[in-house]
Amino acid sequence: MPVRPTETLIHVEGGCGPEDALPLLEALQALPPRPVALAECVHLHTAVLQVLMAVRPAVETLPAEPFLARWVVPVLKDER
Amino acid sequence: MTTPLLLRFVEEARDLLQLAASGLLTLERAPDNAPTLNEVFRAVHTLKGSAGLFDIPAFLHLVHAGEDVLSAVRDGSVVLTSDLVDLLLDALDRVGAWVDALAETGTLPADADGLSRDLTLRLRAVLPEPDPQEAANAATAAPAAVALDLDWVLALPEAERLAAFHQARRGQTVLALEYRPAGDCFYSGEDPLALFRQVPDLLALTLAPAEPWAPLDSLDPYACVLVFRALTGAPRLDIETLFRYVIEQVALAPVPPEALLAVTGEPGMGPMIEDYLVQARDQASTGAWDDLRATTRLALDLTGETLQAGAALRALLALLDDPAPDPGWIQAVLDCLATGQPLAGPDSGGRGPEKDTPDASPDLVSRGAPGGLSPTARALLESQRRLLEPGERATLQGRLVAVGRTVANVLEACGQDGAAWREAVAVDGGRPETLARLLETLLETDQGAGSSDGRGGGASSGPVSSDPAFPGPAAAGGGGMAGGAPAGGVVSETHPGAPRILKVDQGRVDALMALIGELVVSKNSLPFLARRAETVFGSREMAREIKDLYAVVDRLAQEMQSAIMAVRMLPVSEVFERFPRLVRDVARRLGKQADLVIEGEETAADKNIIEILGDPLLHILRNALDHGVELPAERVAAGKPALARLLVRAFQESDQVVIEITDDGRGIDPDRIREAAIAKGVISAERAARLSPQESINLVFLPGFSTASAVSDLSGRGVGMDVVVTTIEKAGGSVVLSSVAGQGTTVRLSLPLSMAVTRVMMVEAGGGQLFGIPMDHIAETVRIPRTAIRRIKHSEAFVLRSALVPLLHLDALLGIEPQAWFGDETEEEAVLVVRLGQNLIGLVVDHFREGMDIILKPFDGVLAGLHGYAGTALLGDGRVLLVLNLKELL
């Protein structure tokens, strides 16, 4: 499961497909609000990215994957 | 192994392949036929889409390559030659074979991957190399194809913009790409972000929601609202290929270098900028670029990074990196630095090209003959007008000032009278409404002049922002997509108004027909019942009522029968549609030129008949091409056009469907046929000598006959026309061959429209047993006196109109004990004269009975091997009628 909420963080790991958008949204809406950890993430499906952009959660770690780091991270930062 | 999904796919794939193949043939003759090309492309595209549902990578790759080639053909970068058609047809054949394999085993054959790779490589070799020059050409060739608002480019991070600027200065085309995925794109399995992973040479990428985010609790994560904007140095073709499935959601435009250079930042001067400016202007005017670079670096070190002045200095440095820096631009940046205006987006964009870009300014000035505005100028004015649209009050004043100055500058540069404008700015203190209206008039009055001098946009001016065709709000803001997809985008897959068609398994129709057949038979028993009512029960009243009822049931049954027949009727085009391909292939292989003309393909006949037709027709066509049609040189020598004409004509003649295949080849030479027949021992020399020319021609129908001097792989394998005749006759049809030497040959096939109902004549033989004999075999019925029967050794014969007809006894043939015969020589025999092929044979029967329509049921089960019978039919009184197969019997 690429979206793995824990008590303190929401881990987003591996390659996220469209099916992960809803679980992520639910995790982000759940209380208490938790930051997301994206470090282990290698791809964000557009739907997942959209959720991140819309909800603008606090980001604990940023993805290390080159494409995401180069092009998606600025978007996530910008949005905040 | 095979799932219902796969079965559907197989069925669909066959249809699509057929569609694509016939489309390709049309295209070979008329390569400019855009609708057909689209059809072929769509067929292959759909095939690829459906194939994606299964794990058949080899299949998918091959179809994909085919699709790419077709797509290249469609946009004109590849010419559809005969060889390419061959290659594509080969690929389709291969795919067709795989489809068959899928249908049988559910998997591709083991060699599929290799074959796929070979064919894919051959297909891909056809595609043009992605050539940046070409892409650039394509970009400049149709600059108006996509209207893309480039304002967002200025909002890109400075570092990315400057990097892109460098690329552009080096002569590389930088493309701006705006992709607005459809809201439901996630449901069709798209991942727009993943697409961008594949964009080569991605220079910049931004994502933004197209509209403000919905409140979180009503956020639909599966509605895509993002807009993707990117800069790339990749060739346009590559990008179009990458985005070809969503091409209608993508706008592409080349970005002129100057559009990438903009100065943004917090207003404010750094320390000593004034001093720097004096020095820099001096250095710039003398072209001391190295000095200027050093000065600029120094100034930059002293200037706050976020300041606008800093940005200007960085832009200046970027310009200076050029081996031959551009004095105009440098001047522009210095100007902007000096004025310290918040040169947001369009304004600075305006200053850049308008005043100082050497690329653009000659263009601007030369086009801008008094009275007309160059496209660049128009674009600038357009963006100024947009700035005036209602927005935040706070920044209005700043915007007004900037707009006022820019417009004045543009007008001045274009040699237009800017007095009215300056007046408006001065008098009204710059009321946005007034200025906007004034700009509007300015643009409108120019419309005519602008287009009259329009030589299309150059690389530097055309693509800048709004297409003149979309003035006003349509082009405002994010509305740059108004230009829509480039021509030739993927056509919508929906086929509006397609007739509703029910696909029914043939077995069900057959079952229905069998039931109707039973009904017909049961109905036939009503007259028997009526007779019984009258004779046995003596009620004439009752008999008449039954007969009335019978009339009604009879009519309904007949209507049902014709209705079910109509269901089973298929147009002959079902068989004909593979002929163009066949003729083309065979003709090419033989080095002949032939044009196939098909007429009357809508003629319909029963499905069984249509299915039977396929192979014989194929054979006849091959024969015509192989033996009939001459080589082009021979034809020309004989005074005929080099292109031979093969005519396949289908039409209905009473209850027969007739198909004529005519060629204008060399015709059949009766003498040659005769010689060949003798040489092959098919016929004796003496008999041959007595044959008429037509009879000689008919010799080709005899088994074991083949005239081709060299046995080719096409026809003349010894299984010649006799197979055709046998097949057609089995279906109750006939074949007639006629030929005129030197002018061509016509083969005429006649077949019953439907095999469902067979007309038979009932005869009595073997002491009261009933037998049915198919009516089409019967020539006539005669009664001959026994004295007229002649005995020749063990055989009997009689003379019918001065021809000797052999006589056979049906009961003897069937192995039934002949009836004891009492009577004198004057007694007459009932003789049924039947025609078998070319021969007449007399059949002695006990009695003739009536003719009737029956539904023939072939033997099955243990009876299937029974020799001499065609099948059975039920009679109205419940008896079973055995129908004879005379061919087998005699």
PDB file of C-alpha atoms in Angstrom, chain B residues 258 261-263 281 308 328-358 360-361 364 376 380 383-384 401-402 404-410 413:
ATOM      1  CA  GLU B 258      12.818  37.203 -26.305  1.00  0.00           C
ATOM      2  CA  LEU B 261      13.696  37.031 -21.137  1.00  0.00           C
ATOM      3  CA  ALA B 262      11.722  38.994 -18.666  1.00  0.00           C
ATOM      4  CA  VAL B 263      12.652  40.959 -15.669  1.00  0.00           C
ATOM      5  CA  ARG B 281      25.685  52.220 -21.253  1.00  0.00           C
ATOM      6  CA  GLN B 308      14.065  43.531  -9.760  1.00  0.00           C
ATOM      7  CA  GLY B 328      19.523  45.927 -28.808  1.00  0.00           C
ATOM      8  CA  TRP B 329      18.567  43.586 -26.040  1.00  0.00           C
ATOM      9  CA  ILE B 330      21.239  44.746 -23.748  1.00  0.00           C
ATOM     10  CA  GLN B 331      20.034  48.253 -24.289  1.00  0.00           C
ATOM     11  CA  ALA B 332      16.528  47.132 -23.433  1.00  0.00           C
ATOM     12  CA  VAL B 333      17.567  45.552 -20.194  1.00  0.00           C
ATOM     13  CA  LEU B 334      19.556  48.588 -19.254  1.00  0.00           C
ATOM     14  CA  ASP B 335      16.563  50.765 -19.993  1.00  0.00           C
ATOM     15  CA  CYS B 336      14.411  48.685 -17.802  1.00  0.00           C
ATOM     16  CA  LEU B 337      16.972  48.849 -15.070  1.00  0.00           C
ATOM     17  CA  ALA B 338      17.098  52.596 -15.364  1.00  0.00           C
ATOM     18  CA  THR B 339      13.378  53.216 -15.184  1.00  0.00           C
ATOM     19  CA  GLY B 340      12.928  50.794 -12.314  1.00  0.00           C
ATOM     20  CA  GLN B 341       9.356  50.159 -13.300  1.00  0.00           C
ATOM     21  CA  PRO B 342       7.764  46.982 -12.091  1.00  0.00           C
ATOM     22  CA  LEU B 343       8.155  45.445 -15.492  1.00  0.00           C
ATOM     23  CA  ALA B 344       5.852  42.573 -15.024  1.00  0.00           C
ATOM     24  CA  GLY B 345       5.220  40.119 -17.840  1.00  0.00           C
ATOM     25  CA  PRO B 346       3.866  41.673 -20.942  1.00  0.00           C
ATOM     26  CA  ASP B 347       5.245  45.055 -20.282  1.00  0.00           C
ATOM     27  CA  SER B 348       8.815  43.931 -20.244  1.00  0.00           C
ATOM     28  CA  GLY B 349       8.057  41.499 -22.994  1.00  0.00           C
ATOM     29  CA  GLY B 350       6.798  44.508 -24.826  1.00  0.00           C
ATOM     30  CA  ARG B 351       9.874  46.523 -24.295  1.00  0.00           C
ATOM     31  CA  GLY B 352      12.172  43.727 -25.264  1.00  0.00           C
ATOM     32  CA  PRO B 353      11.176  42.933 -28.770  1.00  0.00           C
ATOM     33  CA  GLU B 354       9.489  46.176 -29.542  1.00  0.00           C
ATOM     34  CA  LYS B 355      12.345  48.518 -29.182  1.00  0.00           C
ATOM     35  CA  ASP B 356      15.438  46.555 -29.077  1.00  0.00           C
ATOM     36  CA  THR B 357      15.345  43.110 -30.479  1.00  0.00           C
ATOM     37  CA  PRO B 358      17.169  43.203 -33.759  1.00  0.00           C
ATOM     38  CA  ALA B 360      12.019  41.572 -34.165  1.00  0.00           C
ATOM     39  CA  SER B 361      12.383  45.252 -34.693  1.00  0.00           C
ATOM     40  CA  LEU B 364       8.131  45.282 -36.724  1.00  0.00           C
ATOM     41  CA  THR B 376       4.088  41.445 -32.735  1.00  0.00           C
ATOM     42  CA  LEU B 380       1.639  43.602 -27.427  1.00  0.00           C
ATOM     43  CA  SER B 383      -1.710  41.991 -23.788  1.00  0.00           C
ATOM     44  CA  GLN B 384      -1.898  45.604 -22.682  1.00  0.00           C
ATOM     45  CA  VAL B 401       1.058  53.908 -16.038  1.00  0.00           C
ATOM     46  CA  ALA B 402       2.854  50.932 -17.513  1.00  0.00           C
ATOM     47  CA  GLY B 404       0.058  53.976 -21.080  1.00  0.00           C
ATOM     48  CA  ARG B 405       3.750  54.081 -21.740  1.00  0.00           C
ATOM     49  CA  THR B 406       3.984  50.764 -23.520  1.00  0.00           C
ATOM     50  CA  VAL B 407       1.190  51.520 -25.911  1.00  0.00           C
ATOM     51  CA  ALA B 408       2.681  54.874 -26.720  1.00  0.00           C
ATOM     52  CA  ASN B 409       5.983  53.196 -27.461  1.00  0.00           C
ATOM     53  CA  VAL B 410       4.400  50.577 -29.652  1.00  0.00           C
ATOM     54  CA  ALA B 413       7.625  52.170 -33.225  1.00  0.00           C
TER      55      ALA B 413
END
